[in-house]
Short mmCIF file of C-alpha atoms in Angstrom, two decimals:
data_model
loop_
_atom_site.label_atom_id
_atom_site.label_comp_id
_atom_site.label_asym_id
_atom_site.label_seq_id
_atom_site.Cartn_x
_atom_site.Cartn_y
_atom_site.Cartn_z
CA MET A 183 22.68 21.27 58.88
CA THR A 184 19.61 21.42 56.40
CA THR A 185 16.83 17.71 56.30
CA THR A 186 15.76 16.30 53.34
CA THR A 187 11.67 16.22 53.60
CA GLU A 188 9.84 13.33 50.89
CA SER A 189 7.41 14.33 48.85
CA PRO A 190 4.13 13.19 48.70
CA ALA A 191 4.16 11.79 45.21
CA ALA A 192 7.52 9.94 45.99
CA ALA A 193 6.29 8.67 49.12
CA ARG A 194 3.48 6.58 47.39
CA GLY A 195 5.87 5.65 44.61
CA ARG A 196 8.23 3.98 47.37
CA ARG A 197 5.11 2.47 48.86
CA GLY A 198 3.86 1.19 45.34
CA ARG A 199 7.99 0.20 44.59
CA THR A 200 8.07 -1.95 48.33
CA TYR A 201 4.04 -3.07 46.76
CA SER A 202 5.16 -4.65 43.72
CA ARG A 203 8.12 -6.82 45.35
CA TRP A 204 6.43 -8.13 47.64
CA THR A 205 3.53 -8.76 45.84
CA SER A 206 5.86 -10.32 42.55
CA LEU A 207 7.79 -12.45 45.47
CA VAL A 208 3.84 -13.93 46.91
CA VAL A 209 3.53 -14.53 42.61
CA LEU A 210 6.57 -16.22 42.93
CA CYS A 211 6.13 -19.11 45.93
CA THR A 212 2.50 -20.02 44.01
CA GLY A 213 4.60 -20.98 41.54
CA ALA A 214 7.74 -23.04 42.82
CA LEU A 215 4.55 -23.92 45.50
CA MET A 216 2.79 -25.54 42.61
CA THR A 217 5.53 -27.24 41.51
CA ILE A 218 7.32 -28.10 44.68
CA LEU A 219 3.85 -29.82 45.54
CA ASP A 220 3.81 -32.21 42.67
CA GLY A 221 7.21 -33.65 44.29
CA ASN A 222 5.46 -35.47 47.03
CA ILE A 223 1.78 -35.03 46.49
CA VAL A 224 2.10 -38.28 43.61
CA THR A 225 3.41 -40.30 45.89
CA VAL A 226 0.36 -41.36 48.47
CA ALA A 227 -1.18 -41.77 45.73
CA MET A 228 0.80 -44.62 43.64
CA PRO A 229 -1.04 -47.58 45.13
CA ALA A 230 -4.42 -45.86 43.53
CA VAL A 231 -2.47 -44.82 40.09
CA GLN A 232 -1.16 -48.46 40.21
CA ARG A 233 -4.67 -50.08 40.43
CA ASP A 234 -6.61 -47.96 38.26
CA LEU A 235 -4.14 -47.69 35.55
CA GLY A 236 -2.32 -51.25 35.82
CA PHE A 237 1.48 -50.27 36.50
CA THR A 238 4.11 -53.22 37.39
CA GLY A 239 5.97 -52.80 40.12
CA PRO A 240 9.06 -51.41 37.95
CA GLY A 241 6.98 -49.44 35.64
CA LEU A 242 5.33 -47.53 38.78
CA ALA A 243 8.75 -45.95 39.48
CA TRP A 244 8.19 -44.54 35.89
CA VAL A 245 5.80 -42.53 37.35
CA VAL A 246 8.18 -40.50 39.79
CA ASN A 247 11.18 -40.30 37.83
CA ALA A 248 9.75 -39.56 34.63
CA TYR A 249 9.61 -36.63 36.27
CA LEU A 250 12.12 -35.89 38.33
CA ILE A 251 14.77 -36.53 35.59
CA PRO A 252 14.12 -34.08 33.32
CA PHE A 253 13.58 -31.67 36.59
CA GLY A 254 17.06 -32.73 37.81
CA GLY A 255 18.72 -32.53 34.48
CA LEU A 256 17.66 -29.06 33.36
CA LEU A 257 17.77 -27.14 36.26
CA LEU A 258 21.23 -26.02 35.60
CA LEU A 259 20.34 -25.04 31.48
CA ALA A 260 17.15 -23.61 32.53
CA GLY A 261 18.27 -21.50 35.06
CA ARG A 262 21.42 -20.67 32.36
CA LEU A 263 19.37 -19.99 29.72
CA GLY A 264 16.91 -17.28 32.40
CA ASP A 265 19.88 -15.32 32.76
CA LEU A 266 20.25 -15.00 28.82
CA VAL A 267 16.95 -15.04 27.86
CA GLY A 268 15.16 -13.35 30.43
CA ARG A 269 14.23 -14.89 33.69
CA LYS A 270 10.81 -13.54 33.53
CA ARG A 271 10.05 -15.18 30.32
CA MET A 272 11.77 -18.18 31.53
CA PHE A 273 9.21 -18.94 34.72
CA THR A 274 6.01 -17.87 32.84
CA ALA A 275 6.71 -20.49 30.14
CA GLY A 276 7.35 -22.54 32.93
CA LEU A 277 4.47 -22.43 34.36
CA ALA A 278 2.28 -22.61 31.24
CA LEU A 279 4.25 -25.89 30.27
CA PHE A 280 4.30 -27.40 33.85
CA THR A 281 -0.26 -26.61 34.07
CA ALA A 282 -0.29 -27.63 30.24
CA ALA A 283 1.28 -31.01 31.53
CA SER A 284 -0.80 -31.12 34.60
CA VAL A 285 -4.09 -31.58 33.57
CA LEU A 286 -3.01 -34.24 30.94
CA CYS A 287 -2.06 -36.42 33.59
CA GLY A 288 -5.35 -35.61 35.23
CA VAL A 289 -6.79 -36.96 32.67
CA ALA A 290 -4.70 -39.92 31.50
CA THR A 291 -5.97 -43.65 30.78
CA GLY A 292 -3.17 -45.30 29.73
CA ARG A 293 -0.18 -45.89 31.42
CA GLU A 294 2.23 -44.32 28.30
CA VAL A 295 0.05 -40.96 28.25
CA LEU A 296 0.67 -40.71 32.29
CA VAL A 297 4.66 -41.12 31.88
CA ALA A 298 5.12 -38.70 28.96
CA ALA A 299 3.14 -36.15 30.77
CA ARG A 300 5.17 -36.45 34.36
CA ALA A 301 8.39 -36.14 31.33
CA VAL A 302 6.76 -32.89 30.62
CA GLN A 303 5.69 -31.61 33.77
CA GLY A 304 9.18 -32.08 34.64
CA VAL A 305 10.49 -30.14 32.31
CA GLY A 306 8.22 -27.28 32.53
CA GLY A 307 8.80 -27.20 36.57
CA ALA A 308 12.90 -26.92 35.90
CA MET A 309 12.00 -24.08 33.79
CA THR A 310 10.11 -22.55 36.80
CA MET A 311 12.29 -23.29 39.48
CA ALA A 312 15.77 -22.78 37.62
CA VAL A 313 14.92 -18.53 38.19
CA VAL A 314 13.39 -17.97 41.28
CA LEU A 315 15.64 -17.53 43.22
CA GLY A 316 17.44 -15.43 40.72
CA MET A 317 14.91 -13.42 40.77
CA VAL A 318 14.34 -12.66 44.50
CA VAL A 319 17.55 -11.97 44.94
CA ALA A 320 17.11 -9.21 42.31
CA LEU A 321 14.16 -8.22 43.88
CA PHE A 322 15.39 -7.54 47.29
CA PRO A 323 19.32 -6.21 47.44
CA GLU A 324 19.25 -4.75 50.96
CA PRO A 325 20.63 -7.81 53.04
CA ARG A 326 17.59 -7.50 55.77
CA GLU A 327 15.10 -7.30 53.13
CA ARG A 328 16.87 -9.92 51.18
CA ALA A 329 16.77 -12.50 53.94
CA ARG A 330 12.87 -11.84 54.83
CA ALA A 331 12.29 -12.66 51.64
CA ILE A 332 14.70 -15.45 51.07
CA ALA A 333 12.61 -16.79 54.27
CA VAL A 334 9.08 -16.83 53.14
CA PHE A 335 10.86 -18.29 49.91
CA SER A 336 12.26 -20.84 51.90
CA ALA A 337 8.82 -21.26 54.08
CA VAL A 338 6.97 -22.19 51.31
CA GLY A 339 9.51 -24.78 49.81
CA ALA A 340 9.67 -26.50 53.04
CA ALA A 341 5.33 -26.08 54.06
CA GLY A 342 4.92 -27.79 50.36
CA GLY A 343 7.40 -30.55 50.29
CA ALA A 344 5.77 -31.48 53.56
CA LEU A 345 1.47 -30.37 52.74
CA GLY A 346 2.28 -32.06 49.48
CA THR A 347 2.02 -35.66 52.11
CA PHE A 348 -1.27 -34.87 53.01
CA LEU A 349 -2.57 -33.04 50.00
CA GLY A 350 -2.15 -36.30 48.37
CA GLY A 351 -3.39 -38.81 50.94
CA ALA A 352 -6.97 -36.32 50.77
CA LEU A 353 -7.89 -35.67 47.09
CA THR A 354 -6.84 -39.90 46.44
CA GLU A 355 -9.32 -40.55 49.10
CA ALA A 356 -12.06 -37.99 48.48
CA LEU A 357 -11.65 -37.96 44.99
CA SER A 358 -9.56 -39.62 42.54
CA TRP A 359 -5.71 -40.10 41.88
CA HIS A 360 -6.89 -37.42 39.04
CA TRP A 361 -7.26 -34.61 40.66
CA ILE A 362 -3.80 -34.37 42.51
CA PHE A 363 -2.43 -33.10 39.17
CA LEU A 364 -6.02 -31.45 37.62
CA ILE A 365 -5.26 -29.01 40.98
CA ASN A 366 -2.91 -27.55 39.34
CA LEU A 367 -4.93 -26.00 36.46
CA PRO A 368 -6.89 -23.63 38.80
CA ILE A 369 -3.35 -22.88 40.72
CA GLY A 370 -1.23 -22.89 37.71
CA ALA A 371 -3.90 -20.92 35.37
CA ALA A 372 -3.94 -17.63 38.32
CA ALA A 373 0.04 -17.67 38.73
CA TRP A 374 0.50 -17.39 35.00
CA ALA A 375 -1.46 -14.81 34.84
CA ALA A 376 -0.01 -12.67 37.83
CA ALA A 377 3.38 -13.32 37.02
CA VAL A 378 2.49 -11.82 33.34
CA ARG A 379 1.21 -8.85 35.03
CA VAL A 380 2.93 -8.25 38.51
CA LEU A 381 6.67 -9.46 37.27
CA ALA A 382 8.85 -6.93 36.00
CA PRO A 383 10.18 -7.57 32.31
CA ASP A 384 13.88 -8.34 32.08
CA GLU A 385 15.95 -8.67 28.90
CA GLY A 386 18.53 -10.80 30.53
CA ALA A 387 22.10 -10.04 31.37
CA ASP A 388 23.13 -11.49 27.50
CA ALA A 389 20.80 -11.17 25.65
CA GLY A 390 21.83 -12.14 21.96
CA ARG A 391 25.57 -13.24 22.70
CA GLY A 392 24.48 -17.43 22.84
CA VAL A 393 23.99 -20.51 24.15
CA ASP A 394 27.23 -23.10 24.49
CA PHE A 395 24.84 -25.63 23.19
CA PRO A 396 27.28 -28.59 23.24
CA GLY A 397 27.84 -27.87 27.07
CA ALA A 398 24.56 -27.51 27.25
CA ALA A 399 24.32 -30.96 25.80
CA LEU A 400 26.62 -32.34 28.19
CA VAL A 401 25.19 -31.08 31.38
CA THR A 402 21.75 -31.91 30.72
CA GLY A 403 22.97 -35.72 29.70
CA ALA A 404 25.12 -36.22 32.35
CA LEU A 405 22.29 -34.29 35.37
CA MET A 406 19.83 -36.68 33.84
CA LEU A 407 21.95 -40.26 33.77
CA THR A 408 22.75 -39.00 37.80
CA VAL A 409 19.53 -38.78 39.02
CA TYR A 410 18.41 -41.96 36.39
CA THR A 411 21.13 -43.77 38.02
CA ILE A 412 20.16 -42.81 41.41
CA THR A 413 16.54 -43.35 41.29
CA GLY A 414 16.68 -46.75 39.79
CA ALA A 415 20.03 -48.05 41.72
CA GLY A 416 17.77 -50.68 43.55
CA ARG A 417 16.80 -52.21 40.10
CA LEU A 418 19.36 -51.75 38.10
CA GLY A 419 21.94 -54.39 39.49
CA ALA A 420 25.96 -53.09 41.51
CA VAL A 421 27.72 -53.60 37.60
CA THR A 422 25.43 -51.30 35.54
CA THR A 423 24.35 -48.62 38.50
CA VAL A 424 28.75 -48.54 38.91
CA LEU A 425 28.51 -48.62 34.85
CA LEU A 426 25.92 -45.96 34.92
CA ALA A 427 27.89 -43.60 37.59
CA LEU A 428 31.32 -43.96 35.69
CA ALA A 429 29.26 -42.25 32.43
CA ALA A 430 27.82 -39.80 34.71
CA LEU A 431 31.08 -38.79 35.39
CA ALA A 432 32.86 -39.21 32.06
CA LEU A 433 30.07 -36.08 30.95
CA PHE A 434 30.19 -33.90 33.53
CA ALA A 435 34.62 -34.54 32.81
CA ALA A 436 33.96 -33.37 29.60
CA PHE A 437 31.98 -30.95 30.29
CA ALA A 438 34.22 -29.12 33.11
CA VAL A 439 36.96 -28.99 29.77
CA ARG A 440 33.91 -27.84 27.17
CA GLN A 441 33.75 -24.72 29.59
CA ALA A 442 37.49 -24.28 30.36
CA ARG A 443 37.58 -23.89 26.48
CA ALA A 444 34.28 -22.37 25.27
CA ALA A 445 33.89 -18.29 24.15
CA ARG A 446 30.67 -18.26 25.86
CA PRO A 447 30.86 -21.33 28.35
CA LEU A 448 27.30 -22.68 30.02
CA LEU A 449 29.14 -22.17 33.60
CA ARG A 450 31.36 -19.68 34.16
CA LEU A 451 34.17 -21.87 36.31
CA ARG A 452 35.12 -18.50 38.12
CA LEU A 453 30.97 -19.52 39.31
CA LEU A 454 32.81 -22.68 41.43
CA ARG A 455 35.61 -20.71 42.77
CA SER A 456 33.33 -19.40 45.31
CA ARG A 457 33.48 -20.85 48.37
CA LEU A 458 30.06 -20.17 49.63
CA LEU A 459 28.82 -21.27 46.52
CA THR A 460 30.23 -24.57 46.74
CA GLY A 461 30.08 -25.30 49.93
CA ALA A 462 26.29 -24.08 50.60
CA ASN A 463 25.00 -26.45 47.17
CA ALA A 464 28.01 -29.05 49.06
CA VAL A 465 25.75 -28.64 53.25
CA GLN A 466 22.79 -28.74 50.65
CA VAL A 467 23.18 -32.50 49.10
CA LEU A 468 23.33 -33.53 52.56
CA MET A 469 21.74 -32.02 54.67
CA VAL A 470 18.40 -32.74 51.78
CA ALA A 471 19.52 -35.90 52.08
CA THR A 472 18.93 -36.44 55.71
CA MET A 473 14.95 -34.45 55.38
CA TYR A 474 14.03 -36.52 52.55
CA GLY A 475 14.98 -39.85 54.35
CA PHE A 476 12.66 -38.56 57.42
CA GLN A 477 9.50 -38.12 55.51
CA PHE A 478 10.31 -41.41 53.52
CA ILE A 479 11.19 -43.54 56.00
CA GLY A 480 9.18 -41.37 58.32
CA ALA A 481 5.97 -42.14 56.55
CA LEU A 482 7.07 -45.41 56.38
CA TYR A 483 6.93 -46.75 60.19
CA LEU A 484 3.89 -45.07 60.32
CA GLN A 485 1.97 -47.29 57.73
CA ARG A 486 3.58 -50.10 57.93
CA VAL A 487 5.60 -50.58 61.89
CA LEU A 488 2.23 -48.58 63.52
CA GLY A 489 -0.51 -49.25 61.20
CA TYR A 490 -1.37 -45.49 59.99
CA GLY A 491 -3.35 -45.28 56.67
CA GLU A 492 -3.12 -42.82 54.05
CA LEU A 493 -4.56 -39.87 55.11
CA ALA A 494 -3.63 -40.25 58.47
CA THR A 495 0.32 -40.69 57.94
CA GLY A 496 -0.44 -37.43 56.26
CA ALA A 497 -2.11 -35.26 59.01
CA ALA A 498 0.79 -36.61 61.32
CA PHE A 499 3.08 -34.89 59.56
CA LEU A 500 1.50 -31.80 59.04
CA PRO A 501 2.99 -30.31 62.31
CA ALA A 502 6.16 -30.22 60.59
CA PRO A 503 5.27 -27.23 58.18
CA VAL A 504 3.27 -25.54 60.19
CA LEU A 505 5.97 -25.26 62.56
CA ILE A 506 8.37 -24.57 59.45
CA GLY A 507 6.06 -21.36 58.28
CA VAL A 508 5.53 -20.31 61.75
CA LEU A 509 9.68 -19.92 62.14
CA MET A 510 10.70 -18.62 59.34
CA LEU A 511 7.73 -16.11 58.28
CA GLY A 512 8.46 -15.24 61.86
CA LEU A 513 11.58 -15.66 63.21
CA SER A 514 13.89 -16.88 60.84
CA ALA A 515 15.09 -13.09 59.15
CA ARG A 516 15.75 -11.08 62.38
CA THR A 517 17.93 -14.31 63.59
CA ILE A 518 19.94 -14.54 60.73
CA GLY A 519 19.96 -10.47 60.60
CA ARG A 520 20.98 -10.67 65.27
CA PHE A 521 23.57 -13.70 64.75
CA GLY A 522 24.03 -13.93 61.08
CA ALA A 523 23.69 -16.58 58.48
CA TYR A 524 27.13 -19.11 59.36
CA ARG A 525 25.79 -19.32 63.03
CA VAL A 526 22.09 -19.70 62.52
CA LEU A 527 23.07 -22.29 59.67
CA LEU A 528 25.34 -24.44 62.07
CA ALA A 529 21.98 -24.36 65.18
CA GLY A 530 19.57 -26.04 62.82
CA LEU A 531 22.06 -28.80 61.92
CA VAL A 532 22.56 -29.62 65.48
CA LEU A 533 18.94 -29.77 66.28
CA ILE A 534 18.74 -31.99 62.98
CA VAL A 535 21.22 -34.24 64.05
CA ALA A 536 19.41 -34.39 67.67
CA GLY A 537 15.77 -35.24 66.09
CA MET A 538 17.40 -38.22 64.02
CA ALA A 539 19.24 -38.95 66.86
CA LEU A 540 15.83 -39.59 68.21
CA LEU A 541 14.11 -41.05 65.76
CA SER A 542 16.83 -44.00 65.29
CA ARG A 543 15.09 -45.10 68.34
CA ALA A 544 11.94 -45.86 66.97
CA PRO A 545 10.25 -49.08 68.77
CA VAL A 546 8.09 -51.72 67.06
CA ASP A 547 6.16 -50.51 69.99
CA GLY A 548 6.12 -46.90 69.80
CA GLY A 549 3.76 -44.14 69.42
CA TYR A 550 2.84 -40.86 67.65
CA LEU A 551 3.07 -38.23 70.85
CA ALA A 552 6.09 -40.63 72.32
CA ASP A 553 8.53 -41.65 69.58
CA VAL A 554 7.70 -39.36 66.31
CA LEU A 555 6.38 -35.75 67.07
CA PRO A 556 8.87 -35.01 69.42
CA PRO A 557 11.93 -35.78 66.99
CA MET A 558 9.62 -34.51 64.28
CA LEU A 559 9.63 -30.90 66.25
CA LEU A 560 13.07 -30.74 66.49
CA LEU A 561 13.84 -31.87 62.87
CA ALA A 562 11.30 -29.00 62.02
CA VAL A 563 12.79 -26.52 63.69
CA GLY A 564 16.42 -26.90 62.83
CA PHE A 565 15.28 -26.96 59.13
CA ALA A 566 13.81 -23.64 59.96
CA ALA A 567 16.58 -22.35 61.15
CA ALA A 568 19.14 -24.03 58.78
CA MET A 569 17.51 -23.30 54.86
CA PRO A 570 16.65 -20.08 54.56
CA ALA A 571 20.36 -19.73 56.54
CA LEU A 572 21.85 -21.47 53.23
CA THR A 573 19.83 -20.81 50.66
CA GLY A 574 20.88 -16.86 51.92
CA LEU A 575 25.17 -18.45 52.06
CA ALA A 576 24.78 -19.98 48.97
CA MET A 577 23.06 -16.57 46.49
CA SER A 578 25.50 -13.69 48.29
CA GLY A 579 28.30 -16.06 46.78
CA ALA A 580 26.69 -15.75 43.15
CA ARG A 581 27.33 -12.03 41.19
CA GLU A 582 23.90 -10.57 40.18
CA GLU A 583 24.65 -11.85 36.55
CA ASP A 584 25.19 -15.10 37.47
CA ALA A 585 21.77 -15.24 39.63
CA GLY A 586 19.89 -17.25 37.20
CA LEU A 587 22.49 -20.16 37.33
CA ALA A 588 23.46 -20.12 40.84
CA SER A 589 19.57 -20.61 41.76
CA GLY A 590 19.46 -23.43 39.51
CA LEU A 591 22.52 -25.02 40.62
CA PHE A 592 21.04 -24.90 44.01
CA ASN A 593 17.78 -26.34 43.18
CA THR A 594 19.98 -29.13 41.40
CA THR A 595 21.52 -30.21 44.47
CA GLN A 596 17.99 -30.30 46.14
CA VAL A 597 17.19 -32.51 43.67
CA VAL A 598 20.51 -34.91 43.64
CA GLY A 599 20.79 -34.93 47.62
CA GLY A 600 16.76 -35.86 47.82
CA SER A 601 17.13 -38.58 45.00
CA LEU A 602 20.89 -39.78 46.61
CA GLY A 603 18.67 -39.72 50.47
CA LEU A 604 15.74 -41.91 49.11
CA ALA A 605 17.69 -44.43 47.60
CA ALA A 606 19.81 -44.82 49.74
CA LEU A 607 18.33 -44.86 52.85
CA SER A 608 15.50 -47.01 51.40
CA ALA A 609 17.99 -49.34 50.63
CA LEU A 610 19.86 -49.83 53.69
CA ALA A 611 16.37 -49.96 55.22
CA ALA A 612 15.10 -52.56 53.12
CA ALA A 613 18.58 -54.75 53.35
CA ARG A 614 18.28 -54.70 56.75
CA THR A 615 15.13 -56.03 57.06
CA ASP A 616 15.41 -58.68 54.80
CA GLY A 617 18.18 -59.63 56.15
CA LEU A 618 16.64 -60.44 59.45
CA LEU A 619 13.04 -62.40 58.05
CA GLY A 620 15.92 -64.47 56.76
CA ARG A 621 17.25 -65.20 60.02
CA GLY A 622 13.33 -66.30 61.00
CA ALA A 623 12.35 -62.90 63.13
CA ASP A 624 9.30 -60.92 63.30
CA ALA A 625 8.57 -59.28 60.35
CA ALA A 626 7.05 -56.09 61.83
CA ALA A 627 10.43 -56.04 64.42
CA ALA A 628 12.09 -56.54 61.60
CA THR A 629 11.22 -53.75 59.77
CA ALA A 630 11.45 -51.23 62.54
CA GLU A 631 14.55 -52.18 62.85
CA GLY A 632 15.25 -51.66 59.00
CA TYR A 633 13.87 -47.93 59.01
CA GLN A 634 15.65 -47.43 62.82
CA LEU A 635 19.24 -48.55 60.67
CA ALA A 636 17.93 -45.35 57.89
CA PHE A 637 18.02 -43.14 60.97
CA ARG A 638 20.62 -44.03 62.42
CA VAL A 639 22.45 -43.36 58.58
CA ALA A 640 20.70 -40.35 58.24
CA ALA A 641 21.74 -38.67 61.76
CA ALA A 642 25.47 -39.70 60.24
CA ILE A 643 24.65 -37.85 57.00
CA ALA A 644 23.23 -34.81 59.18
CA THR A 645 26.52 -34.63 61.46
CA ALA A 646 28.46 -34.62 58.32
CA ALA A 647 26.77 -32.06 56.87
CA LEU A 648 27.28 -30.43 60.71
CA ALA A 649 31.23 -30.27 60.03
CA LEU A 650 31.24 -29.67 56.48
CA ALA A 651 29.43 -26.03 57.65
CA ALA A 652 31.85 -24.84 59.92
CA ALA A 653 34.55 -25.60 57.97
CA ALA A 654 33.55 -24.34 54.99
CA LEU A 655 31.24 -21.19 55.10
CA ARG A 656 32.81 -19.71 58.42
CA GLU A 657 33.58 -16.77 55.96
CA GLY A 658 30.61 -16.34 55.57
CA ALA A 659 29.85 -16.04 59.27
CA GLY A 660 28.89 -11.89 58.27
CA ARG A 661 27.05 -12.45 55.02
CA ALA A 662 23.41 -12.62 54.37
CA ARG A 663 22.11 -10.68 57.11
#
């Protein structure tokens, strides 16, 4: 028997490569965190923005929608372009654009400037987020290290979503709403400089082969129209909403026909034949709809029923991201490695169902420690288990050359799921409350019952996600370990 001993130079080189990969992950997570924070940080500051700039009620919604529509609409295209021209180029360009647009938002003194800058932010956010998962997969090809890296990325995403609520309230109360955007300048500049220096260059899998521009126009238009229809459903009216939904479906159908015939399609339809990829994305739509609904409806319950202020509401949500971060970073990869992504995903979804069921009992005279914190912790543990497992399953269903597209698709379904959850659950809660008020019910009791209905429906959606995952993702039981 012969043995080989690694030379000191080789060992130093191996350690250097490992350090570079994990440093690259930190840079990617920083860029992603900035865009994820921005999705939530604005919501708490909306009343201050309205007072300062004189937005009407319907006009104020465009501070959010102007970001979500290009963000959700361009993720798929940006992911594919990242595969073509290089993911590092797409990521760094997105960071630069997002940071510059954030400064414009922060110095805006008029409604039109703020809305336009938010739209540019959405474009930059899509360029940044669309390729991140693909870059993580490329950096960590070994399954166990990939599971750890995805757990870190998922923890950053989950914590960023919840921390946005807290930071929005804190910055608005301590300084002004302008600082929820200006804070992105030092973070974005540092992340861009680090990305240029640390991330390895890549030429793209199909550099120079061209882009299917007709297909890109069809799918981008379809996704933007979908997000617009979802976010505006409460204001557009039933007939207009149905017509817009049908138009979006027609664009998706035209896109599918185009991709089947194009010589160089934007989306290779074989990608959708992966049961893992399509199943994981479908499960994510339902799971994210549940969790976004919890964040939005839960914040309203604290403010409008329990009487919490903006900063207190943000502080009340802090245990969730802290617990999610600890569990994802400390246990997620090891748990997936031991039990498999499929089993961990199912266990996480069971906890999410239980948490939403408990929240559906939230009474008008409830208390934070008795009625909000316990189900919140169940949701946090469930999400900490489910999200990294689901991400690993989705990305394991794509080839390396399609990693950017798969990343963009996964982020797209996250936006669509979140928008659907917010629109549907808030509309149900409002309709229930208005109906009770019309029958002479007490305002606080009617509001609480509206939120209880929303939580019950969210529990049903989470149950559907559990059933779909059990049926569609069983083949992934031995993957993403």
